[in-house]
Amino acid sequence: MARFRPQNQLTRQTQSDIRFAVERTAARPKDIERLLPNPVVAITRVNGRDARTLLDSGSMADFMSTTFGDIIKVSKTPLARALPVQLAVTGSRSKINYCAVARFQYDSIDCEKRFDIINIDDYDLILRTPFLYQHRVLIGLNPPSIEIGSSTPLTIQAGGNVSRIPSIAAVIMEGEFDKIRSMLFAEAADLTIIKDTGLPPLRAVNHTIPLIDENAVYPWQPSRCAEKYKEAFRAKKQQYLA
């Protein structure tokens, strides 16, 4: 069983046993004093550098802090389209604009992993539910412990307790619409030959409706409000214009 380093042995940061806020990835109430168990935090290595890592079963992506990515000079790849991130608080959102592939090491795990670059506080990395699933990770809170069941990442297969997230490829294709439209016109050119249809072109069709008597005068008068309803009409008008 692999255990993470105690908080008082972190090389870059020390913390007191007394906490003044609930520590979560999305919210921090700061008005109530209470005793709270520490979250499961491990010291991992990314490209040979120590990373303070939160194991979060409620996160659906492997996140890397923007600041940490700049420190280790990881090569960032811009996404074709920014991905929205829904946080736990209603209306609180963020976006992912870059991703990166880096060498990840922890206990018996040593492999290349893809991380989404995002602004996160307090941690260098946040490892997601798929990471815990692929490596068969068991987490204990009392006492705190981390057990790695598989050194190599296992394949995630659909079915059971695995959900499928639809691809955003259709959104990315927006810039290709003109090219696709031209291709469809070229393929359908032999289906829209005017001389073979027996019908006149649309622009040649006469859409006018001739009048029976062009000299006839049609009486009309503008709409009027009855005198007894004028006060009510003015009051209603003022309500709309106010």
Coordinates of N, CA and C in Angstrom, one line a residue:
M1 N 0.8 -1.2 0.0 CA 0.0 0.0 0.0 C 0.9 1.2 0.0
A2 N 0.6 2.2 -0.9 CA 1.4 3.4 -1.0 C 0.7 4.5 -0.3
R3 N 1.4 5.2 0.6 CA 0.9 6.3 1.4 C 1.5 7.6 0.9
F4 N 0.7 8.7 0.9 CA 1.3 9.9 0.5 C 2.1 10.5 1.7
R5 N 3.0 11.5 1.3 CA 3.8 12.1 2.4 C 3.0 13.0 3.3
P6 N 3.2 13.0 4.6 CA 2.5 13.9 5.5 C 2.7 15.3 5.1
Q7 N 1.7 16.1 5.4 CA 1.7 17.5 5.0 C 2.9 18.3 5.6
N8 N 3.3 17.9 6.7 CA 4.5 18.6 7.3 C 5.8 18.3 6.7
Q9 N 5.8 17.4 5.7 CA 7.0 17.0 5.0 C 7.1 17.6 3.6
L10 N 6.1 18.4 3.2 CA 6.1 19.0 1.9 C 7.3 19.9 1.7
T11 N 8.0 19.8 0.6 CA 9.2 20.6 0.4 C 8.9 22.0 0.1
R12 N 7.7 22.3 -0.5 CA 7.5 23.7 -0.9 C 6.4 24.4 0.0
Q13 N 5.8 23.7 0.8 CA 4.7 24.3 1.6 C 4.4 23.5 2.8
T14 N 4.2 24.2 4.0 CA 3.8 23.6 5.2 C 2.5 24.2 5.6
Q15 N 1.7 23.3 6.3 CA 0.3 23.8 6.7 C 0.1 23.4 8.2
S16 N -0.6 24.2 8.9 CA -1.0 23.9 10.3 C -2.1 22.9 10.4
D17 N -2.2 22.3 11.5 CA -3.3 21.3 11.7 C -4.6 22.1 11.8
I18 N -4.6 23.4 12.1 CA -5.8 24.2 12.2 C -6.2 24.8 10.9
R19 N -7.4 24.5 10.4 CA -7.9 25.0 9.1 C -9.0 26.0 9.4
F20 N -9.0 27.0 8.6 CA -10.0 28.1 8.8 C -11.1 28.0 7.7
A21 N -11.0 27.1 6.8 CA -11.9 27.0 5.7 C -12.1 25.6 5.3
V22 N -13.3 25.3 4.7 CA -13.6 24.0 4.1 C -12.8 23.9 2.8
E23 N -12.0 23.0 2.6 CA -11.1 22.9 1.4 C -11.7 22.0 0.4
R24 N -12.3 22.6 -0.7 CA -12.8 21.9 -1.8 C -12.4 22.5 -3.0
T25 N -12.6 21.8 -4.2 CA -12.2 22.3 -5.4 C -13.1 23.4 -5.9
A26 N -14.3 23.6 -5.3 CA -15.2 24.6 -5.9 C -15.7 25.6 -4.9
A27 N -15.7 25.3 -3.6 CA -16.3 26.3 -2.6 C -15.5 26.3 -1.4
R28 N -15.5 27.5 -0.7 CA -14.7 27.6 0.6 C -15.5 28.5 1.6
P29 N -16.4 27.9 2.3 CA -17.0 28.7 3.4 C -15.9 29.1 4.4
K30 N -16.0 30.4 4.8 CA -14.9 30.9 5.7 C -15.5 31.5 7.0
D31 N -16.7 31.2 7.3 CA -17.4 31.8 8.4 C -17.7 30.9 9.6
I32 N -17.4 29.6 9.4 CA -17.7 28.7 10.5 C -16.4 27.9 10.9
E33 N -16.2 27.8 12.2 CA -15.1 27.0 12.7 C -15.5 25.6 12.9
R34 N -14.8 24.6 12.4 CA -15.1 23.2 12.5 C -13.9 22.4 12.4
L35 N -14.0 21.1 12.8 CA -12.9 20.2 12.6 C -13.2 19.4 11.3
L36 N -12.2 19.3 10.5 CA -12.4 18.7 9.2 C -11.2 17.8 8.9
P37 N -11.5 16.6 8.3 CA -10.4 15.7 7.9 C -9.7 16.3 6.6
N38 N -8.4 16.1 6.5 CA -7.7 16.6 5.3 C -8.1 15.8 4.1
P39 N -8.1 16.4 2.9 CA -8.4 15.6 1.7 C -7.2 14.8 1.4
V40 N -7.3 13.9 0.5 CA -6.3 13.0 0.1 C -5.3 13.7 -0.9
V41 N -4.2 14.1 -0.4 CA -3.2 14.8 -1.2 C -1.9 14.0 -1.2
A42 N -1.4 13.8 -2.4 CA -0.1 13.0 -2.6 C 0.9 13.9 -3.3
I43 N 2.2 13.5 -3.1 CA 3.3 14.1 -3.8 C 3.7 13.2 -5.0
T44 N 3.3 13.7 -6.2 CA 3.7 12.9 -7.4 C 4.8 13.6 -8.1
R45 N 5.2 13.1 -9.2 CA 6.3 13.7 -10.0 C 5.8 13.8 -11.5
V46 N 6.0 15.0 -12.0 CA 5.6 15.3 -13.4 C 6.9 15.9 -14.1
N47 N 7.3 15.2 -15.1 CA 8.6 15.6 -15.8 C 9.7 15.8 -14.8
G48 N 9.8 14.9 -13.8 CA 10.8 14.9 -12.8 C 10.7 15.9 -11.7
R49 N 9.6 16.7 -11.7 CA 9.4 17.7 -10.6 C 8.3 17.3 -9.7
D50 N 8.4 17.6 -8.4 CA 7.4 17.2 -7.4 C 6.1 18.1 -7.7
A51 N 5.0 17.4 -7.5 CA 3.7 18.1 -7.8 C 2.8 17.7 -6.6
R52 N 2.2 18.8 -6.0 CA 1.2 18.5 -5.0 C -0.1 18.2 -5.6
T53 N -0.6 17.0 -5.4 CA -1.7 16.4 -6.2 C -2.9 16.1 -5.3
L54 N -4.0 16.5 -5.8 CA -5.3 16.2 -5.1 C -6.0 15.0 -5.8
L55 N -6.3 14.0 -5.1 CA -7.1 12.9 -5.7 C -8.6 13.2 -5.5
D56 N -9.3 13.5 -6.5 CA -10.7 14.0 -6.4 C -11.6 13.0 -7.2
S57 N -12.4 12.3 -6.5 CA -13.4 11.4 -7.2 C -14.5 12.2 -7.9
G58 N -14.7 13.5 -7.6 CA -15.7 14.2 -8.2 C -15.3 15.0 -9.4
S59 N -14.1 14.9 -9.8 CA -13.6 15.6 -11.0 C -13.5 14.6 -12.2
M60 N -13.9 15.1 -13.4 CA -14.0 14.2 -14.5 C -12.8 14.5 -15.5
A61 N -11.8 15.2 -15.1 CA -10.6 15.5 -16.0 C -9.4 15.6 -15.1
D62 N -8.2 15.3 -15.7 CA -6.9 15.4 -15.1 C -6.5 16.9 -15.3
F63 N -6.4 17.7 -14.3 CA -6.1 19.1 -14.4 C -4.7 19.3 -14.0
M64 N -4.0 20.3 -14.6 CA -2.7 20.8 -14.2 C -2.8 22.3 -14.1
S65 N -2.3 22.8 -13.0 CA -2.3 24.2 -12.8 C -1.5 25.0 -13.8
T66 N -2.0 26.1 -14.2 CA -1.4 26.9 -15.2 C 0.0 27.4 -14.7
T67 N 0.1 27.7 -13.5 CA 1.4 28.2 -12.9 C 2.4 27.0 -12.9
F68 N 1.9 25.8 -12.4 CA 2.8 24.7 -12.4 C 3.3 24.3 -13.8
G69 N 2.4 24.4 -14.8 CA 2.8 24.1 -16.2 C 3.9 25.1 -16.7
D70 N 3.8 26.3 -16.2 CA 4.8 27.3 -16.6 C 6.1 27.0 -15.9
I71 N 6.0 26.6 -14.7 CA 7.3 26.3 -13.9 C 8.1 25.1 -14.5
I72 N 7.4 24.1 -14.9 CA 8.1 22.9 -15.4 C 8.2 23.0 -17.0
K73 N 7.7 24.1 -17.5 CA 7.9 24.4 -18.9 C 7.3 23.3 -19.8
V74 N 6.1 22.9 -19.5 CA 5.5 21.8 -20.3 C 5.0 22.4 -21.6
S75 N 5.1 21.6 -22.6 CA 4.7 22.0 -24.0 C 3.1 22.0 -24.1
K76 N 2.5 23.2 -24.2 CA 1.1 23.3 -24.3 C 0.6 23.2 -25.7
T77 N -0.6 22.5 -25.9 CA -1.2 22.4 -27.2 C -2.6 23.1 -27.1
P78 N -2.8 24.1 -28.0 CA -4.1 24.8 -27.9 C -5.2 23.9 -28.5
L79 N -6.3 24.0 -27.9 CA -7.5 23.2 -28.3 C -8.2 24.0 -29.5
A80 N -8.8 23.2 -30.4 CA -9.5 23.8 -31.5 C -10.6 24.6 -31.0
R81 N -11.2 24.3 -29.9 CA -12.3 25.0 -29.3 C -12.2 24.9 -27.8
A82 N -12.4 26.0 -27.1 CA -12.3 26.0 -25.7 C -13.4 25.1 -25.1
L83 N -13.1 24.3 -24.1 CA -14.0 23.4 -23.5 C -14.5 24.0 -22.2
P84 N -15.8 24.1 -22.0 CA -16.4 24.6 -20.7 C -16.2 23.6 -19.6
V85 N -16.0 24.1 -18.4 CA -15.8 23.3 -17.2 C -16.9 23.7 -16.2
Q86 N -17.8 22.8 -15.9 CA -18.9 23.1 -14.9 C -18.4 22.8 -13.5
L87 N -18.4 23.8 -12.7 CA -17.9 23.6 -11.3 C -19.1 23.2 -10.4
A88 N -18.9 22.9 -9.2 CA -19.9 22.4 -8.3 C -21.0 23.5 -8.0
V89 N -20.6 24.7 -8.0 CA -21.5 25.8 -7.7 C -22.3 26.2 -9.0
T90 N -23.6 26.3 -8.8 CA -24.4 26.7 -10.0 C -24.0 28.1 -10.5
G91 N -23.8 28.1 -11.8 CA -23.4 29.4 -12.5 C -22.0 29.6 -12.5
S92 N -21.2 28.8 -11.8 CA -19.7 29.0 -11.7 C -19.1 28.1 -12.8
R93 N -18.4 28.8 -13.8 CA -17.9 28.1 -14.9 C -16.5 28.6 -15.2
S94 N -15.7 27.7 -15.9 CA -14.4 28.0 -16.4 C -14.2 27.4 -17.7
K95 N -13.1 27.6 -18.4 CA -12.9 27.1 -19.7 C -11.4 26.5 -19.8
I96 N -11.3 25.5 -20.6 CA -10.0 24.9 -20.9 C -9.6 25.3 -22.3
N97 N -8.4 25.9 -22.4 CA -7.9 26.4 -23.7 C -6.7 25.6 -24.2
Y98 N -6.0 24.9 -23.2 CA -4.8 24.2 -23.6 C -4.8 22.8 -22.9
C99 N -4.0 21.9 -23.5 CA -3.7 20.6 -22.9 C -2.3 20.4 -23.0
A100 N -1.8 19.4 -22.3 CA -0.4 19.0 -22.4 C -0.2 17.6 -22.0
V101 N 0.8 16.9 -22.6 CA 1.2 15.6 -22.3 C 2.5 15.6 -21.5
A102 N 2.6 14.9 -20.4 CA 3.8 14.9 -19.6 C 4.0 13.5 -19.0
R103 N 5.2 13.3 -18.5 CA 5.5 12.0 -17.9 C 5.1 12.1 -16.4
F104 N 4.2 11.2 -16.0 CA 3.7 11.1 -14.7 C 4.2 9.9 -13.9
Q105 N 4.7 10.2 -12.7 CA 5.2 9.1 -11.8 C 4.6 9.2 -10.4
Y106 N 4.2 8.1 -9.9 CA 3.8 8.0 -8.5 C 3.8 6.5 -8.2
D107 N 4.5 6.2 -7.1 CA 4.7 4.8 -6.6 C 5.1 3.9 -7.8
S108 N 4.3 2.9 -8.2 CA 4.7 2.1 -9.3 C 4.3 2.6 -10.7
I109 N 3.5 3.7 -10.7 CA 3.0 4.2 -12.0 C 4.1 5.1 -12.6
D110 N 4.4 4.8 -13.9 CA 5.4 5.6 -14.7 C 4.9 5.6 -16.1
C111 N 4.2 6.6 -16.5 CA 3.6 6.6 -17.9 C 3.4 8.1 -18.3
E112 N 3.0 8.2 -19.6 CA 2.7 9.5 -20.2 C 1.2 9.8 -20.0
K113 N 0.9 11.0 -19.5 CA -0.5 11.3 -19.3 C -0.8 12.7 -19.9
R114 N -2.1 12.8 -20.3 CA -2.6 14.0 -20.8 C -3.3 14.8 -19.7
F115 N -2.9 16.1 -19.6 CA -3.5 17.0 -18.6 C -4.2 18.2 -19.3
D116 N -5.3 18.6 -18.8 CA -6.0 19.9 -19.2 C -5.4 21.0 -18.4
I117 N -5.0 22.1 -19.0 CA -4.4 23.2 -18.3 C -5.5 24.1 -17.9
I118 N -5.5 24.5 -16.6 CA -6.6 25.3 -16.0 C -6.1 26.0 -14.8
N119 N -6.8 27.1 -14.5 CA -6.4 27.9 -13.2 C -7.0 27.2 -12.0
I120 N -6.2 26.6 -11.2 CA -6.6 25.9 -10.0 C -5.8 26.4 -8.8
D121 N -6.4 26.5 -7.6 CA -5.8 27.0 -6.4 C -5.2 25.8 -5.6
D122 N -4.1 26.1 -4.9 CA -3.6 25.2 -3.8 C -2.9 24.0 -4.3
Y123 N -3.3 23.5 -5.5 CA -2.7 22.2 -6.0 C -2.1 22.4 -7.3
D124 N -1.1 21.5 -7.6 CA -0.4 21.5 -8.9 C -1.2 20.6 -9.9
L125 N -1.7 19.5 -9.4 CA -2.5 18.6 -10.2 C -3.8 18.2 -9.5
I126 N -4.8 17.9 -10.2 CA -6.0 17.2 -9.7 C -6.2 16.0 -10.6
L127 N -6.2 14.8 -10.0 CA -6.3 13.6 -10.7 C -7.8 13.2 -10.6
R128 N -8.3 12.7 -11.7 CA -9.8 12.6 -11.9 C -10.3 11.2 -11.6
T129 N -11.6 11.0 -11.7 CA -12.2 9.7 -11.5 C -11.6 8.6 -12.5
P130 N -11.5 8.9 -13.8 CA -10.9 7.9 -14.8 C -9.5 7.5 -14.3
F131 N -8.7 8.4 -13.8 CA -7.4 8.0 -13.3 C -7.5 6.9 -12.2
L132 N -8.4 7.2 -11.2 CA -8.7 6.2 -10.2 C -9.2 4.9 -10.7
Y133 N -10.0 5.0 -11.8 CA -10.6 3.8 -12.4 C -9.6 3.0 -13.1
Q134 N -8.8 3.7 -14.0 CA -7.8 3.0 -14.8 C -6.7 2.3 -14.0
H135 N -6.3 2.9 -12.9 CA -5.2 2.3 -12.0 C -5.8 1.6 -10.8
R136 N -7.1 1.4 -10.8 CA -7.7 0.7 -9.7 C -7.2 1.2 -8.3
V137 N -7.4 2.5 -8.1 CA -6.9 3.1 -6.9 C -7.9 3.0 -5.8
L138 N -7.4 2.6 -4.6 CA -8.2 2.6 -3.4 C -7.8 3.7 -2.5
I139 N -8.7 4.5 -2.0 CA -8.4 5.6 -1.2 C -9.0 5.4 0.2
G140 N -8.2 5.6 1.2 CA -8.7 5.6 2.6 C -8.5 6.9 3.3
L141 N -9.5 7.3 4.1 CA -9.4 8.6 4.8 C -9.1 8.4 6.2
N142 N -9.4 7.3 6.8 CA -9.1 7.1 8.2 C -8.7 5.6 8.5
P143 N -7.4 5.4 8.5 CA -6.3 6.4 8.3 C -6.1 6.7 6.8
P144 N -5.4 7.8 6.5 CA -5.2 8.2 5.1 C -4.3 7.3 4.4
S145 N -4.7 6.8 3.2 CA -3.9 5.8 2.5 C -4.3 5.8 1.0
I146 N -3.4 5.5 0.2 CA -3.6 5.3 -1.3 C -3.0 4.0 -1.7
E147 N -3.8 3.2 -2.3 CA -3.3 1.9 -2.8 C -3.5 1.8 -4.3
I148 N -2.4 1.5 -5.0 CA -2.4 1.4 -6.5 C -2.6 0.0 -6.9
G149 N -3.7 -0.3 -7.6 CA -4.0 -1.7 -8.0 C -3.4 -2.1 -9.3
S150 N -3.1 -1.1 -10.2 CA -2.6 -1.4 -11.5 C -1.5 -0.3 -11.9
S151 N -0.3 -0.7 -12.2 CA 0.7 0.2 -12.6 C 0.5 0.8 -14.0
T152 N -0.1 0.0 -14.9 CA -0.4 0.5 -16.2 C -1.9 0.9 -16.3
P153 N -2.2 2.0 -17.0 CA -3.6 2.4 -17.1 C -4.4 1.4 -17.9
L154 N -5.5 1.0 -17.3 CA -6.4 0.0 -18.0 C -7.4 0.7 -19.0
T155 N -7.8 0.0 -20.0 CA -8.7 0.6 -21.0 C -10.1 0.8 -20.4
I156 N -10.7 2.0 -20.6 CA -12.1 2.2 -20.2 C -13.0 1.8 -21.3
Q157 N -13.9 0.8 -20.9 CA -14.8 0.3 -21.9 C -16.3 0.7 -21.5
A158 N -17.1 1.0 -22.6 CA -18.4 1.4 -22.3 C -19.3 0.3 -21.7
G159 N -20.2 0.7 -20.9 CA -21.1 -0.2 -20.2 C -20.9 -0.2 -18.7
G160 N -21.8 -0.8 -18.0 CA -21.7 -0.8 -16.6 C -21.9 0.6 -16.0
N161 N -20.8 1.0 -15.2 CA -20.9 2.3 -14.6 C -20.0 3.3 -15.3
V162 N -19.9 3.1 -16.6 CA -19.1 4.0 -17.5 C -20.0 4.8 -18.3
S163 N -19.9 6.1 -18.3 CA -20.8 7.0 -19.1 C -20.0 7.4 -20.4
R164 N -20.8 7.8 -21.4 CA -20.2 8.2 -22.6 C -20.5 9.7 -22.8
I165 N -19.4 10.5 -23.1 CA -19.5 11.9 -23.3 C -19.5 12.2 -24.8
P166 N -20.5 12.8 -25.4 CA -20.6 13.0 -26.8 C -19.4 13.9 -27.3
S167 N -18.9 13.6 -28.5 CA -17.8 14.3 -29.1 C -18.3 15.7 -29.5
I168 N -17.4 16.7 -29.5 CA -17.7 18.0 -30.0 C -17.2 18.2 -31.4
A169 N -17.0 17.1 -32.1 CA -16.5 17.2 -33.5 C -17.4 18.0 -34.3
A170 N -18.8 17.9 -34.1 CA -19.7 18.6 -34.9 C -19.6 20.1 -34.7
V171 N -19.2 20.6 -33.5 CA -19.0 22.0 -33.3 C -17.7 22.5 -34.0
I172 N -16.7 21.6 -34.0 CA -15.4 22.0 -34.6 C -15.5 22.1 -36.1
M173 N -16.5 21.4 -36.7 CA -16.7 21.4 -38.1 C -17.3 22.7 -38.6
E174 N -17.6 23.7 -37.8 CA -18.2 24.9 -38.2 C -17.4 25.6 -39.3
G175 N -16.1 25.6 -39.2 CA -15.2 26.3 -40.1 C -15.1 25.5 -41.5
E176 N -15.7 24.3 -41.6 CA -15.6 23.5 -42.8 C -16.9 23.6 -43.6
F177 N -17.8 24.4 -43.2 CA -19.2 24.4 -43.8 C -19.1 24.8 -45.3
D178 N -18.3 25.8 -45.6 CA -18.2 26.3 -47.0 C -17.6 25.2 -47.9
K179 N -16.6 24.5 -47.4 CA -16.0 23.4 -48.2 C -17.0 22.3 -48.4
I180 N -17.7 21.9 -47.4 CA -18.7 20.8 -47.5 C -19.8 21.2 -48.4
R181 N -20.3 22.5 -48.4 CA -21.4 23.0 -49.2 C -21.0 22.9 -50.7
S182 N -19.7 23.3 -51.0 CA -19.3 23.3 -52.4 C -19.2 21.8 -52.9
M183 N -18.7 20.9 -52.0 CA -18.6 19.5 -52.4 C -20.0 18.9 -52.7
L184 N -21.0 19.3 -51.9 CA -22.4 18.8 -52.1 C -23.0 19.4 -53.4
F185 N -22.7 20.6 -53.7 CA -23.2 21.2 -54.9 C -22.6 20.5 -56.1
A186 N -21.3 20.2 -56.1 CA -20.6 19.5 -57.2 C -21.2 18.1 -57.4
E187 N -21.5 17.4 -56.3 CA -22.0 16.0 -56.4 C -23.4 16.0 -56.9
A188 N -24.2 17.1 -56.6 CA -25.6 17.1 -57.0 C -25.8 17.9 -58.3
A189 N -24.7 18.2 -59.0 CA -24.9 19.0 -60.2 C -25.7 18.3 -61.3
D190 N -25.5 17.0 -61.4 CA -26.2 16.3 -62.5 C -27.7 16.0 -62.1
L191 N -28.0 16.3 -60.9 CA -29.4 16.1 -60.5 C -30.3 17.3 -60.6
T192 N -29.7 18.5 -61.0 CA -30.4 19.7 -61.0 C -30.2 20.4 -62.4
I193 N -30.2 19.6 -63.4 CA -30.1 20.2 -64.8 C -31.5 20.7 -65.2
I194 N -31.6 22.0 -65.5 CA -32.8 22.6 -65.8 C -33.5 22.0 -67.1
K195 N -32.8 21.7 -68.1 CA -33.4 21.3 -69.3 C -34.0 19.9 -69.2
D196 N -33.7 19.1 -68.2 CA -34.2 17.8 -68.1 C -35.5 17.8 -67.2
T197 N -35.8 18.8 -66.5 CA -36.9 18.8 -65.6 C -38.2 19.2 -66.2
G198 N -38.2 19.9 -67.3 CA -39.4 20.3 -68.0 C -40.1 21.5 -67.3
L199 N -39.4 22.1 -66.3 CA -40.0 23.2 -65.6 C -39.1 24.5 -65.8
P200 N -39.7 25.7 -65.8 CA -39.0 26.9 -66.0 C -38.1 27.2 -64.8
P201 N -37.0 27.9 -64.9 CA -36.3 28.3 -63.7 C -37.1 29.1 -62.8
L202 N -36.8 29.0 -61.5 CA -37.6 29.6 -60.5 C -37.7 31.1 -60.7
R203 N -36.7 31.7 -61.1 CA -36.7 33.2 -61.3 C -37.6 33.6 -62.4
A204 N -37.9 32.7 -63.3 CA -38.8 33.1 -64.5 C -40.3 32.9 -64.2
V205 N -40.6 32.3 -63.1 CA -42.0 32.1 -62.7 C -42.7 33.4 -62.4
N206 N -43.9 33.7 -63.0 CA -44.6 34.9 -62.8 C -45.4 34.8 -61.5
H207 N -45.0 35.6 -60.5 CA -45.7 35.5 -59.2 C -46.7 36.6 -59.0
T208 N -46.9 37.5 -60.0 CA -47.9 38.6 -59.8 C -49.3 38.1 -59.9
I209 N -50.2 38.7 -59.2 CA -51.6 38.4 -59.2 C -52.4 39.6 -59.8
P210 N -52.9 39.4 -61.0 CA -53.6 40.5 -61.7 C -54.9 40.8 -61.0
L211 N -55.2 42.1 -60.9 CA -56.5 42.6 -60.3 C -57.6 42.5 -61.4
I212 N -58.8 42.1 -60.9 CA -59.9 42.1 -61.8 C -60.3 43.4 -62.3
D213 N -60.3 44.4 -61.5 CA -60.6 45.8 -61.8 C -59.6 46.7 -61.3
E214 N -58.7 47.2 -62.1 CA -57.6 48.0 -61.6 C -58.1 49.4 -61.2
N215 N -59.3 49.8 -61.7 CA -59.8 51.2 -61.4 C -60.7 51.2 -60.1
A216 N -60.9 50.0 -59.5 CA -61.8 50.0 -58.4 C -61.1 50.6 -57.2
V217 N -61.9 51.4 -56.4 CA -61.4 52.0 -55.1 C -62.0 51.3 -53.9
Y218 N -61.2 50.8 -53.1 CA -61.6 50.1 -51.9 C -61.7 51.0 -50.7
P219 N -62.8 51.3 -50.2 CA -62.9 52.2 -49.0 C -62.3 51.6 -47.8
W220 N -61.7 52.4 -47.0 CA -61.1 52.0 -45.7 C -61.1 53.2 -44.8
Q221 N -60.9 52.9 -43.5 CA -60.7 53.9 -42.5 C -59.8 53.4 -41.4
P222 N -59.0 54.3 -40.8 CA -58.1 53.8 -39.7 C -58.9 53.4 -38.5
S223 N -58.3 52.5 -37.8 CA -59.0 52.0 -36.6 C -59.1 53.1 -35.5
R224 N -60.2 53.1 -34.8 CA -60.4 54.2 -33.8 C -60.8 53.5 -32.5
C225 N -60.5 54.2 -31.4 CA -60.9 53.8 -30.1 C -62.2 54.5 -29.7
A226 N -63.2 53.7 -29.3 CA -64.5 54.3 -28.9 C -64.3 55.3 -27.8
E227 N -65.1 56.4 -27.8 CA -64.9 57.5 -26.8 C -65.0 57.0 -25.4
K228 N -65.9 56.1 -25.1 CA -66.0 55.6 -23.7 C -64.9 54.8 -23.2
Y229 N -64.0 54.3 -24.1 CA -62.9 53.5 -23.7 C -61.5 54.3 -23.8
K230 N -61.6 55.6 -24.1 CA -60.3 56.3 -24.3 C -59.5 56.5 -23.0
E231 N -60.2 56.7 -21.9 CA -59.5 56.9 -20.6 C -58.8 55.6 -20.3
A232 N -59.5 54.5 -20.4 CA -58.8 53.2 -20.1 C -57.7 52.9 -21.1
F233 N -57.9 53.3 -22.3 CA -56.8 53.1 -23.3 C -55.6 54.0 -23.0
R234 N -55.8 55.2 -22.6 CA -54.6 56.1 -22.2 C -53.9 55.5 -21.0
A235 N -54.7 55.1 -20.0 CA -54.0 54.5 -18.8 C -53.2 53.3 -19.1
K236 N -53.7 52.4 -20.0 CA -53.0 51.2 -20.4 C -51.8 51.6 -21.2
K237 N -51.9 52.6 -22.1 CA -50.8 53.1 -22.9 C -49.6 53.6 -22.0
Q238 N -50.0 54.4 -21.0 CA -49.0 54.9 -20.1 C -48.2 53.8 -19.3
Q239 N -49.0 52.7 -19.0 CA -48.3 51.6 -18.3 C -47.3 51.0 -19.1
Y240 N -47.5 50.8 -20.4 CA -46.6 50.2 -21.3 C -45.4 51.1 -21.6
L241 N -45.7 52.4 -21.7 CA -44.6 53.4 -22.1 C -43.8 53.8 -20.9
A242 N -44.3 53.6 -19.7 CA -43.6 54.1 -18.5 C -42.3 53.3 -18.3

